[in-house]
Coordinates of C-alpha atoms in Angstrom, one line a residue:
Chain I
X1 CA 0.0 0.0 0.1
X2 CA 1.2 3.4 -1.0
X3 CA 1.2 6.4 1.1
X4 CA -0.5 9.5 0.2
X5 CA 1.5 11.4 -2.4
X6 CA 0.1 15.0 -3.2
X7 CA 2.6 15.7 -5.8
X8 CA 1.1 16.9 -8.9
X9 CA -2.3 16.7 -7.3
X10 CA -3.5 20.3 -8.3
X11 CA -2.7 21.6 -11.7
X12 CA -3.3 25.2 -12.5
X13 CA -3.3 26.0 -16.2
X14 CA -2.6 29.5 -16.4
X15 CA -2.8 29.7 -20.3
X16 CA -6.3 28.3 -20.2
X17 CA -7.1 29.7 -16.9
X18 CA -8.1 26.4 -15.5
X19 CA -7.5 24.7 -12.2
X20 CA -7.7 20.9 -12.1
X21 CA -7.3 18.2 -9.6
X22 CA -5.3 15.0 -10.6
X23 CA -7.2 11.8 -10.4
X24 CA -10.6 13.5 -10.1
X25 CA -13.4 11.9 -12.1
X26 CA -16.4 13.6 -13.4
X27 CA -15.6 15.9 -16.2
X28 CA -12.2 17.4 -16.5
X29 CA -11.7 17.5 -12.9
X30 CA -11.7 21.3 -13.0
X31 CA -12.1 23.1 -9.6
X32 CA -13.1 26.6 -8.7
X33 CA -11.1 28.6 -6.3
X34 CA -13.6 30.8 -4.4
X35 CA -13.3 32.8 -1.2
X36 CA -14.2 30.7 1.9
X37 CA -16.3 33.5 3.5
X38 CA -18.4 33.8 0.3
X39 CA -18.9 30.1 0.4
X40 CA -20.0 30.2 3.9
X41 CA -22.4 33.0 3.1
X42 CA -23.7 30.9 0.3
X43 CA -24.1 27.9 2.5
X44 CA -25.7 30.0 5.2
X45 CA -28.4 31.0 2.8
X46 CA -29.1 27.4 1.7
X47 CA -31.0 24.8 3.7
X48 CA -29.4 21.7 5.3
X49 CA -30.5 19.3 2.6
X50 CA -28.8 21.4 0.0
X51 CA -25.8 21.7 2.0
X52 CA -25.8 17.9 2.7
X53 CA -26.2 17.2 -1.0
X54 CA -23.4 19.6 -1.8
X55 CA -21.2 18.1 0.8
X56 CA -22.1 14.5 -0.2
X57 CA -20.9 15.3 -3.7
X58 CA -17.6 16.5 -2.5
X59 CA -17.2 13.5 -0.3
X60 CA -18.1 10.9 -2.9
X61 CA -15.3 12.3 -5.0
X62 CA -12.9 12.0 -2.2
X63 CA -13.9 8.5 -1.3
X64 CA -13.5 7.4 -4.9
X65 CA -10.0 8.9 -5.2
X66 CA -8.8 7.2 -1.9
X67 CA -10.4 3.8 -3.1
X68 CA -8.6 4.4 -6.3
X69 CA -5.3 4.8 -4.6
X70 CA -5.7 2.1 -2.0
X71 CA -7.3 -0.3 -4.3
X72 CA -8.6 -3.6 -3.3
X73 CA -6.7 -3.5 -0.1
X74 CA -8.6 -0.7 1.2
X75 CA -10.5 -3.0 3.5
X76 CA -7.3 -4.0 5.2
X77 CA -5.9 -0.6 5.2
X78 CA -4.7 0.4 8.6
X79 CA -6.2 3.1 10.5
X80 CA -3.1 5.3 9.9
X81 CA -3.0 4.7 6.2
X82 CA -6.7 5.3 5.6
X83 CA -6.5 8.4 7.8
X84 CA -3.5 9.6 5.7
X85 CA -5.4 9.2 2.4
X86 CA -8.6 10.7 3.6
X87 CA -6.9 13.4 5.5
X88 CA -4.9 14.3 2.4
X89 CA -8.0 14.8 0.3
X90 CA -9.6 17.0 2.9
X91 CA -6.4 19.0 3.1
X92 CA -6.5 19.5 -0.7
X93 CA -10.0 20.8 -0.5
X94 CA -8.8 23.3 2.0
X95 CA -11.1 22.0 4.7
X96 CA -8.6 21.6 7.5
X97 CA -6.4 18.8 9.0
X98 CA -7.9 15.5 9.9
X99 CA -7.0 13.3 13.0
X100 CA -8.7 10.4 14.7
X101 CA -9.7 9.6 18.3
X102 CA -10.9 6.3 19.6
X103 CA -13.3 6.2 22.6
X104 CA -13.6 2.5 23.3
X105 CA -15.3 1.2 20.3
X106 CA -16.4 4.7 19.1
X107 CA -14.5 6.4 16.3
X108 CA -14.2 10.1 16.5
X109 CA -12.6 12.2 13.7
X110 CA -11.1 15.5 14.6
X111 CA -10.9 18.3 12.1
X112 CA -8.8 21.2 12.9
X113 CA -8.5 24.4 11.0
X114 CA -12.0 24.4 9.8
X115 CA -13.6 27.7 10.0
X116 CA -16.3 27.9 12.6
X117 CA -19.5 27.9 10.8
X118 CA -22.6 25.7 11.3
X119 CA -23.1 25.4 7.5
X120 CA -19.5 24.2 7.1
X121 CA -20.1 21.6 9.9
X122 CA -23.1 20.3 7.9
X123 CA -21.1 20.3 4.9
X124 CA -18.1 18.5 6.3
X125 CA -20.4 15.9 8.1
X126 CA -22.1 15.1 4.7
X127 CA -18.8 15.0 3.0
X128 CA -17.3 12.4 5.4
X129 CA -20.3 10.3 5.3
X130 CA -20.2 10.1 1.4
X131 CA -16.4 9.6 1.4
X132 CA -16.7 6.6 3.8
X133 CA -19.6 5.3 1.9
X134 CA -17.7 5.6 -1.4
X135 CA -14.5 4.2 -0.1
X136 CA -15.6 1.5 2.3
X137 CA -19.2 1.0 1.4
X138 CA -20.4 1.6 5.0
X139 CA -23.4 3.8 5.9
X140 CA -22.1 6.1 8.7
X141 CA -24.1 8.7 10.6
X142 CA -21.7 11.5 11.5
X143 CA -22.6 13.3 14.8
X144 CA -21.1 16.6 15.5
X145 CA -19.8 16.5 19.1
X146 CA -19.0 20.2 19.2
X147 CA -15.9 22.1 19.0
X148 CA -13.0 22.0 21.5
X149 CA -10.7 24.9 20.8
X150 CA -10.1 24.9 17.1
X151 CA -11.0 21.3 16.6
X152 CA -14.3 19.9 15.5
X153 CA -15.1 16.4 16.7
X154 CA -17.2 14.2 14.7
X155 CA -18.2 10.8 15.9
X156 CA -18.8 8.0 13.3
X157 CA -21.8 6.1 14.6
X158 CA -24.7 4.2 13.3
X159 CA -28.0 5.8 12.9
X160 CA -29.4 4.5 16.0
X161 CA -26.5 5.2 18.2
X162 CA -26.5 8.8 16.8
X163 CA -30.0 9.4 18.0
X164 CA -29.2 8.1 21.5
X165 CA -26.1 10.3 21.9
X166 CA -28.0 13.4 20.7
X167 CA -30.6 12.8 23.2
X168 CA -28.2 12.4 26.1
X169 CA -26.1 15.4 25.2
X170 CA -29.2 17.4 24.8
X171 CA -30.0 16.4 28.3
X172 CA -26.7 17.9 29.5
X173 CA -24.5 14.9 29.8
X174 CA -20.9 15.0 29.0
X175 CA -19.4 13.2 26.1
X176 CA -17.6 10.7 28.4
X177 CA -20.9 9.7 30.2
X178 CA -22.6 9.5 26.9
X179 CA -20.1 7.1 25.4
X180 CA -20.1 5.1 28.6
X181 CA -23.7 4.7 28.6
X182 CA -23.5 3.8 24.9
X183 CA -21.1 1.1 25.5
X184 CA -23.1 -0.4 28.5
X185 CA -26.1 -0.5 26.3
X186 CA -24.2 -2.1 23.5
X187 CA -22.9 -4.9 25.8
X188 CA -26.2 -5.7 27.3
X189 CA -27.7 -6.0 23.8
X190 CA -24.9 -8.3 22.8
X191 CA -25.5 -10.6 25.8
X192 CA -29.1 -10.5 25.1
X193 CA -28.6 -11.4 21.6
X194 CA -26.2 -14.4 22.4
X195 CA -28.7 -15.8 24.8
Chain Z
X1 CA 68.8 -43.4 117.6
X2 CA 72.5 -42.6 117.2
X3 CA 75.1 -44.8 115.6
X4 CA 76.3 -46.1 118.8
X5 CA 73.0 -47.6 119.6
X6 CA 72.8 -49.0 116.2
X7 CA 76.1 -50.7 116.6
X8 CA 75.2 -52.0 119.9
X9 CA 72.0 -53.4 118.5
X10 CA 73.8 -55.1 115.7
X11 CA 76.2 -56.7 118.2
X12 CA 73.3 -57.8 120.2
X13 CA 71.6 -59.3 117.3
X14 CA 74.8 -61.3 116.3
X15 CA 75.0 -62.5 119.8
X16 CA 71.4 -63.6 119.9
X17 CA 71.9 -65.5 116.7
X18 CA 74.9 -67.1 118.1
X19 CA 73.2 -68.2 121.2
X20 CA 70.0 -69.2 119.6
X21 CA 70.7 -72.9 119.8
X22 CA 71.9 -72.7 123.4
X23 CA 69.5 -73.8 126.2
X24 CA 67.6 -71.0 127.9
X25 CA 68.8 -69.5 131.1
X26 CA 67.2 -66.9 133.2
X27 CA 69.1 -64.1 134.8
X28 CA 67.9 -62.6 137.9
X29 CA 68.1 -59.1 138.9
X30 CA 70.2 -57.8 141.5
X31 CA 69.1 -54.6 143.1
X32 CA 71.7 -52.6 144.4
X33 CA 71.5 -49.7 146.7
X34 CA 73.3 -46.5 146.1
X35 CA 75.4 -45.4 149.0
X36 CA 74.2 -42.2 150.5
X37 CA 77.8 -41.2 151.2
X38 CA 78.7 -41.1 147.5
X39 CA 76.1 -38.3 146.9
X40 CA 74.8 -37.2 143.7
X41 CA 77.8 -35.4 142.5
X42 CA 79.7 -38.5 141.6
X43 CA 77.3 -41.2 141.4
X44 CA 78.9 -44.5 140.9
X45 CA 77.5 -46.6 138.1
X46 CA 74.6 -48.7 138.9
X47 CA 75.4 -52.3 138.8
X48 CA 73.0 -54.7 137.5
X49 CA 74.3 -58.0 138.0
X50 CA 72.4 -60.6 136.0
X51 CA 72.3 -63.8 137.8
X52 CA 72.3 -66.9 135.8
X53 CA 70.0 -69.2 137.4
X54 CA 68.7 -72.5 136.4
X55 CA 65.9 -72.1 134.1
X56 CA 62.5 -73.3 135.1
X57 CA 61.7 -74.7 131.9
X58 CA 65.1 -75.8 131.0
X59 CA 66.4 -79.1 131.8
X60 CA 70.2 -78.3 131.9
X61 CA 71.6 -75.3 133.4
X62 CA 73.8 -73.1 131.3
X63 CA 76.6 -71.1 132.8
X64 CA 77.1 -67.9 130.9
X65 CA 80.3 -66.1 131.0
X66 CA 80.3 -62.8 132.7
X67 CA 81.3 -61.1 129.4
X68 CA 78.2 -62.5 127.6
X69 CA 76.0 -61.0 130.2
X70 CA 75.4 -57.4 129.4
X71 CA 73.6 -55.1 131.9
X72 CA 70.4 -54.0 130.6
X73 CA 69.4 -51.2 132.9
X74 CA 71.7 -49.1 135.1
X75 CA 71.0 -46.3 137.3
X76 CA 73.8 -44.0 138.1
X77 CA 73.1 -42.8 141.6
X78 CA 73.2 -45.3 144.2
X79 CA 70.9 -44.7 147.2
X80 CA 71.2 -46.5 150.4
X81 CA 70.6 -50.0 149.8
X82 CA 67.0 -50.8 149.8
X83 CA 66.0 -54.0 148.6
X84 CA 62.7 -53.9 147.1
X85 CA 61.2 -57.2 146.7
X86 CA 58.3 -57.2 144.3
X87 CA 55.2 -58.8 145.5
X88 CA 54.0 -59.7 142.1
X89 CA 52.5 -63.0 141.8
X90 CA 54.4 -65.6 139.8
X91 CA 53.6 -65.6 136.2
X92 CA 52.8 -68.7 134.4
X93 CA 54.2 -67.5 131.2
X94 CA 57.8 -68.6 130.7
X95 CA 58.9 -65.5 128.9
X96 CA 58.8 -62.2 130.6
X97 CA 57.7 -58.9 129.0
X98 CA 60.7 -56.8 129.1
X99 CA 58.9 -54.1 127.0
X100 CA 56.6 -53.5 130.0
X101 CA 59.4 -53.4 132.4
X102 CA 61.4 -51.0 130.2
X103 CA 58.5 -48.8 129.7
X104 CA 57.7 -48.7 133.3
X105 CA 61.1 -47.6 134.0
X106 CA 61.2 -45.0 131.4
X107 CA 58.1 -43.4 132.7
X108 CA 58.9 -43.7 136.2
X109 CA 60.5 -40.8 137.9
X110 CA 63.2 -42.0 140.2
X111 CA 64.2 -39.8 143.0
X112 CA 67.9 -40.3 143.5
X113 CA 68.3 -38.0 146.3
X114 CA 69.3 -39.5 149.5
X115 CA 67.9 -41.5 151.1
X116 CA 65.7 -42.4 148.0
X117 CA 66.1 -45.9 147.0
X118 CA 67.1 -46.9 143.6
X119 CA 65.0 -49.5 142.2
X120 CA 66.6 -51.6 139.6
X121 CA 64.6 -54.2 137.7
X122 CA 66.2 -56.1 134.8
X123 CA 66.0 -59.6 133.6
X124 CA 68.3 -61.5 131.5
X125 CA 67.0 -65.0 131.4
X126 CA 67.8 -66.1 127.9
X127 CA 69.6 -64.6 125.0
X128 CA 66.3 -63.7 123.4
X129 CA 65.0 -62.1 126.5
X130 CA 68.3 -60.2 126.8
X131 CA 67.9 -58.9 123.3
X132 CA 64.5 -57.7 123.9
X133 CA 65.6 -56.1 127.1
X134 CA 68.6 -54.4 125.5
X135 CA 66.3 -53.1 122.9
X136 CA 64.7 -51.1 125.5
X137 CA 67.8 -50.0 127.1
X138 CA 68.3 -47.0 124.8
X139 CA 65.4 -44.9 126.2
X140 CA 66.8 -45.3 129.6
X141 CA 69.7 -43.4 128.8
X142 CA 67.6 -40.4 128.4
X143 CA 66.0 -40.7 131.8
X144 CA 67.0 -37.9 133.9
X145 CA 66.5 -38.1 137.6
X146 CA 64.1 -35.6 139.0
X147 CA 63.0 -34.8 142.3
X148 CA 59.5 -35.9 143.1
X149 CA 59.5 -34.3 146.6
X150 CA 60.0 -37.4 148.5
X151 CA 62.2 -35.8 151.1
X152 CA 59.5 -35.9 153.7
X153 CA 58.5 -39.4 152.9
X154 CA 59.6 -42.1 155.1
X155 CA 61.3 -45.2 153.9
X156 CA 58.1 -47.2 154.1
X157 CA 56.3 -44.8 152.0
X158 CA 58.9 -44.8 149.4
X159 CA 59.0 -48.5 149.5
X160 CA 55.3 -48.7 149.1
X161 CA 55.3 -46.2 146.2
X162 CA 58.1 -47.8 144.3
X163 CA 56.7 -51.2 144.8
X164 CA 53.6 -50.2 143.0
X165 CA 55.4 -48.5 140.3
X166 CA 57.8 -51.3 139.7
X167 CA 55.4 -54.0 140.3
X168 CA 54.5 -54.5 136.7
X169 CA 57.9 -54.7 135.3
X170 CA 59.0 -56.8 138.2
X171 CA 56.2 -59.2 137.6
X172 CA 57.0 -59.5 134.0
X173 CA 60.7 -59.4 134.1
X174 CA 61.4 -61.5 137.1
X175 CA 60.0 -64.9 136.9
X176 CA 61.7 -66.6 139.6
X177 CA 61.8 -63.9 142.3
X178 CA 63.1 -64.0 144.8
X179 CA 66.2 -65.6 143.4
X180 CA 69.6 -66.0 145.0
X181 CA 72.2 -63.7 144.0
X182 CA 74.7 -65.9 142.2
X183 CA 77.4 -64.3 140.2
X184 CA 77.4 -60.5 140.4
X185 CA 79.3 -59.1 137.5
X186 CA 82.3 -57.0 137.9
X187 CA 82.2 -53.4 137.5
X188 CA 84.3 -53.6 134.4
X189 CA 81.5 -55.3 132.6
X190 CA 79.1 -52.4 133.3
X191 CA 78.6 -50.0 130.4
X192 CA 77.3 -46.6 130.7
X193 CA 76.0 -44.8 127.7
X194 CA 75.7 -41.5 129.3
X195 CA 77.3 -39.6 132.1
X196 CA 75.5 -39.4 135.4
X197 CA 72.6 -37.1 135.4
X198 CA 73.0 -33.6 136.8
X199 CA 71.9 -32.8 140.4
X200 CA 68.3 -32.8 140.8
X201 CA 66.7 -29.6 141.7
X202 CA 64.5 -29.2 144.6
X203 CA 61.7 -27.9 142.3
X204 CA 58.8 -30.3 141.9
X205 CA 58.5 -32.0 138.6
X206 CA 56.0 -30.9 136.0
X207 CA 52.6 -32.3 136.3
X208 CA 53.0 -34.2 133.0
X209 CA 55.7 -36.3 134.6
X210 CA 54.0 -36.9 137.9
X211 CA 52.9 -40.3 138.7
X212 CA 50.3 -41.4 141.0
X213 CA 51.4 -43.6 143.8
X214 CA 48.9 -46.2 144.5
X215 CA 48.6 -49.5 146.0
X216 CA 50.2 -52.5 144.3
X217 CA 47.4 -54.2 142.2
X218 CA 46.9 -57.9 142.4
X219 CA 47.2 -58.5 138.5
X220 CA 48.3 -56.9 135.3
X221 CA 44.7 -56.0 134.5
X222 CA 44.2 -54.3 137.7
X223 CA 47.5 -52.5 137.4
X224 CA 46.6 -51.3 134.0
X225 CA 43.2 -50.1 135.1
X226 CA 44.7 -48.4 138.1
X227 CA 47.4 -46.8 136.0
X228 CA 44.7 -45.5 133.6
X229 CA 42.6 -44.1 136.3
X230 CA 45.6 -42.5 137.9
X231 CA 46.5 -41.0 134.6
X232 CA 43.1 -39.7 134.0
X233 CA 42.9 -38.3 137.5
X234 CA 46.2 -36.7 137.1
X235 CA 45.3 -35.1 133.8
X236 CA 42.0 -33.8 135.1
X237 CA 43.8 -32.3 138.1
X238 CA 46.4 -30.9 135.8
X239 CA 43.8 -29.3 133.6
X240 CA 42.2 -27.7 136.7
X241 CA 45.4 -26.1 137.8
X242 CA 47.2 -25.2 134.7
X243 CA 46.4 -23.0 131.7
X244 CA 46.0 -24.7 128.5
X245 CA 49.2 -24.9 126.5
X246 CA 49.0 -24.1 123.0
X247 CA 52.2 -25.8 122.0
X248 CA 53.1 -27.6 125.2
X249 CA 56.5 -29.2 125.2
X250 CA 56.6 -32.1 127.4
X251 CA 59.1 -30.7 129.8
X252 CA 58.9 -27.0 129.3
X253 CA 58.6 -26.2 133.0
X254 CA 55.8 -24.8 134.9
X255 CA 53.1 -22.9 133.2
X256 CA 51.3 -19.9 134.5
X257 CA 48.3 -20.9 136.4
X258 CA 45.0 -20.1 135.0
X259 CA 43.0 -17.8 137.2
X260 CA 39.9 -19.3 138.5
X261 CA 36.7 -18.4 136.7
X262 CA 35.1 -16.9 139.7
X263 CA 38.1 -14.5 140.1
X264 CA 38.1 -13.6 136.5
X265 CA 34.4 -12.9 136.6
X266 CA 34.8 -10.7 139.6
X267 CA 37.7 -8.9 137.9
X268 CA 35.7 -8.4 134.8
X269 CA 32.8 -7.0 136.7
X270 CA 35.1 -4.7 138.6
X271 CA 36.6 -3.3 135.4
X272 CA 33.4 -3.0 133.5
X273 CA 31.3 -1.4 136.2
X274 CA 31.9 2.3 136.5
X275 CA 32.5 3.7 139.8
X276 CA 30.6 6.6 141.3
X277 CA 33.5 8.9 140.8
X278 CA 33.7 7.9 137.1
X279 CA 30.0 8.4 136.6
X280 CA 29.6 11.7 138.4
X281 CA 26.3 13.5 138.4
X282 CA 23.9 12.3 135.8
X283 CA 21.9 15.0 134.0
X284 CA 18.9 14.1 132.1
X285 CA 18.5 16.0 128.8
X286 CA 15.2 17.2 127.5
X287 CA 13.8 15.5 124.5
X288 CA 14.2 17.3 121.1
X289 CA 11.3 19.6 120.7
X290 CA 11.7 21.8 117.7
X291 CA 11.4 22.0 114.0
X292 CA 13.2 19.1 112.2
X293 CA 16.3 20.4 110.6
X294 CA 16.4 19.7 107.0
X295 CA 19.6 20.0 105.2
X296 CA 19.6 20.7 101.6
X297 CA 21.9 18.8 99.5
X298 CA 25.2 20.5 98.9
X299 CA 25.9 21.8 95.6
X300 CA 28.5 19.9 93.7
X301 CA 31.9 21.4 94.2
X302 CA 33.0 23.6 91.3
X303 CA 36.3 22.4 90.3
X304 CA 38.7 24.9 88.8
X305 CA 38.8 24.3 85.1
X306 CA 42.2 24.2 83.7
X307 CA 42.8 26.0 80.4
X308 CA 42.5 23.7 77.5
X309 CA 44.7 23.7 74.6
X310 CA 43.0 25.4 71.8
X311 CA 44.9 27.1 69.1
X312 CA 43.6 30.3 68.1
X313 CA 45.4 32.4 65.8
X314 CA 44.9 35.6 67.7
X315 CA 42.9 36.4 70.7
X316 CA 39.0 36.8 70.2
X317 CA 38.0 40.4 70.3
X318 CA 34.3 39.8 71.1
X319 CA 34.7 41.6 74.4
X320 CA 34.8 45.3 75.0
X321 CA 38.2 47.0 75.0
X322 CA 38.1 47.7 78.8
X323 CA 37.8 44.0 79.6
X324 CA 40.8 42.0 80.3
X325 CA 41.9 39.7 77.4
X326 CA 39.9 36.5 77.5
X327 CA 41.5 33.3 78.3
X328 CA 41.0 30.1 76.6
X329 CA 38.3 28.9 79.2
X330 CA 36.4 32.1 78.5
X331 CA 36.5 31.7 74.8
X332 CA 35.3 28.0 75.0
X333 CA 31.5 28.9 75.8
X334 CA 31.4 31.3 73.0
X335 CA 32.2 28.6 70.4
X336 CA 28.5 27.4 69.9
X337 CA 27.1 30.8 69.3
X338 CA 30.0 31.6 66.9
X339 CA 29.0 28.5 64.9
X340 CA 25.4 29.6 64.7
X341 CA 26.4 33.0 63.4
X342 CA 28.9 31.6 61.0
X343 CA 27.0 32.4 57.9
X344 CA 27.2 36.1 58.7
X345 CA 30.9 35.9 59.4
X346 CA 33.5 36.3 57.0
X347 CA 35.4 33.1 56.8
X348 CA 37.1 30.6 54.6
X349 CA 37.2 26.9 54.7
X350 CA 40.5 25.2 55.3
X351 CA 41.1 21.6 54.5
X352 CA 42.8 20.6 57.7
X353 CA 42.5 21.8 61.2
X354 CA 45.6 22.4 63.3
X355 CA 46.6 19.1 65.1
X356 CA 45.7 20.4 68.5
X357 CA 42.3 21.7 67.6
X358 CA 41.5 18.6 65.6
X359 CA 42.4 16.3 68.5
X360 CA 40.2 18.4 70.8
X361 CA 37.2 18.3 68.5
X362 CA 37.7 14.6 68.0
X363 CA 37.7 14.0 71.8
X364 CA 34.5 16.1 72.3
X365 CA 32.1 15.4 69.5
X366 CA 33.3 13.3 66.6
X367 CA 32.8 9.6 67.0
X368 CA 35.7 7.4 66.1
X369 CA 34.4 6.3 62.7
X370 CA 33.3 9.8 61.6
X371 CA 34.9 11.2 58.6
X372 CA 37.4 13.9 59.1
X373 CA 36.0 17.3 59.5
X374 CA 36.7 20.4 57.8
X375 CA 37.5 23.6 59.7
X376 CA 36.5 27.1 58.9
X377 CA 38.6 30.1 59.6
X378 CA 36.2 32.8 60.9
X379 CA 36.9 36.4 61.4
X380 CA 35.1 37.6 64.5
X381 CA 34.7 41.3 65.0
X382 CA 32.8 43.3 67.5
X383 CA 30.7 46.2 66.2
X384 CA 31.6 48.2 69.1
X385 CA 35.2 47.6 69.0
X386 CA 37.8 49.4 66.9
X387 CA 40.1 46.5 66.9
X388 CA 40.7 44.7 63.7
X389 CA 38.7 41.5 63.2
X390 CA 40.5 38.4 64.4
X391 CA 40.4 35.0 62.9
X392 CA 39.3 31.9 64.9
X393 CA 39.7 28.5 63.5
X394 CA 36.4 26.7 64.5
X395 CA 35.8 23.1 63.4
X396 CA 32.7 22.4 61.6
X397 CA 30.5 19.5 62.4
X398 CA 27.8 18.1 60.2
X399 CA 24.2 18.0 61.6
X400 CA 22.5 15.0 60.1
X401 CA 18.9 14.3 60.2
X402 CA 18.0 10.7 59.5
X403 CA 14.9 9.9 57.7
X404 CA 12.4 8.0 59.6
X405 CA 12.3 4.4 58.6
X406 CA 9.1 3.5 56.8
X407 CA 7.4 0.4 58.0
X408 CA 4.5 -0.8 55.9
X409 CA 3.1 -4.1 55.2
X410 CA 1.2 -3.2 52.1
X411 CA 2.8 -3.3 48.7
X412 CA 4.4 0.0 47.6
X413 CA 3.6 -0.3 44.0
X414 CA 0.0 -0.6 42.9
X415 CA -0.6 -0.6 39.2
X416 CA -4.1 -0.4 37.9
X417 CA -4.0 -1.9 34.4
X418 CA -6.7 -1.2 31.8
X419 CA -7.7 -4.0 29.7
X420 CA -7.6 -3.1 26.1
X421 CA -9.3 -5.9 24.5
X422 CA -10.2 -4.0 21.3
X423 CA -7.2 -3.0 19.2
X424 CA -8.4 -2.6 15.6
X425 CA -6.1 -3.7 12.9
X426 CA -7.7 -1.7 10.1
X427 CA -9.7 1.4 9.7
X428 CA -12.6 -0.7 8.5
X429 CA -12.6 -2.8 11.6
X430 CA -12.6 0.3 13.8
X431 CA -15.4 1.8 11.8
X432 CA -17.4 -1.3 12.0
X433 CA -17.1 -1.4 15.8
X434 CA -18.1 2.2 16.1
X435 CA -21.1 1.6 13.9
X436 CA -22.2 -1.3 16.1
X437 CA -22.6 1.0 19.1
X438 CA -26.0 1.4 20.3
X439 CA -27.4 -1.5 18.5

């Protein structure tokens, strides 16, 4: 498995006045370089489904490129390798630096450097869900756990678990207590299912 | 026993062996009387003329030559002739007991002062008997005549006493008594081993040598019993009269008489009881009526302290100028405060102390196994003094505080390990585990 190599990933054709990303599918792979604040203003005026659809389109392209690079061994790709490729794609898009946290069985992605904007959070969450879906063929429900300093934490959960955590955190529980309760309910269900 | 006696005994033994095969004969005793005219100064030798008689048990008489007969007993002073015929009964035993006769003569005090009779008892019956008798002759040589105070006694009394004393030897020695005097030996045959005894003093003999005069017993047993009783009585009487002798020589003369117990008690009472003059007037003292005197314990004596040998570079100037210069003993109490104030003093460490200071500090504080100490040269100055600061070499001692030992029975290390059962090998595995949460 190769590591992420960003060389020659972005090509700017000054003569034609075009910006293209290497390995991108769908058309010529041309990109538009727009100001972030204008983008945020645009997203702020759009509804969540539009933002989610917009973000899912970006994420699907990212997942396809990671899968293209990793190939058939993407299922056995380590956490670090997959994180490297996925994080590389997000970095090329200018959406921040990606890292990973593991809380027991729970997978939490941390995105630093992302401008604090709710439309951006919705955009990134939809982007990640689509990227994982495209790369690994798993339906993931991304739950924003909030920001801590400059980092946005996003938990990769199932749909049912996402609903439980949202209810507990809405009740004022901390992330630790919520994740502990989530693990206890998961073990109880597993024992009940085995019996 | 001197050599002369031994030679005589040897000769006697040879003669006895020579005459052993000859028939036995008995020699009678001739008792001679000393002449009172001869006196004690030049006593003629006593003549004991053994008389060869026909043996009672012998069948044939044997005539012994005069030279073969040797006098057994001789007494030098010759008293007026008194023939003492022993009244002893005839003995059935053929052989006399010369030992008894000689012993009796030895222990018998014989008063040779005139007109004391001289009693001679000897028997030479057979060569064997003569041998035995001569064996007992040697002690007779040591016999010294002593006065037993018989001056006032009559002849009959003396005869009675002597008869009792010589009864036993006469009984044993003389078998055929009275026997006729047959062949008196000549004076040339008589032998004297010692010169005649010195003149007898008029002093009474010591009690240890006194003999009790008693009646002649009828038998040997009676004589022994009587002699024993007389000896016991004499001893008891002697004990009453004389003080005990610590180391009593047999003939050491008279001993100081022990005062009677009654007299001694009276004397002790007289000495112990004070007289009226000694006592004087007795004044009765009143009993003690007052507060009890309590004496406090005396303070320990303050011994003068000799100046110790401390080496100071100059003299300490911590005193005021008008005070006399401090001596070493005055400086000594100032050392501890000086140590406490050492950080504020100007000083410099030195590697080695002067020998005398080091020895002093070693004797005072440092244990034997302690490491060598370093010294500090301290300049001590008085703020109120104009004198230049002086330097004092003060030894430093380390003050060590040991940590208290920790005694616990519980383990010191307690590690709480966290079981990490889940360690995903791939991102997909981690994702799947996370997606299963809440299902």
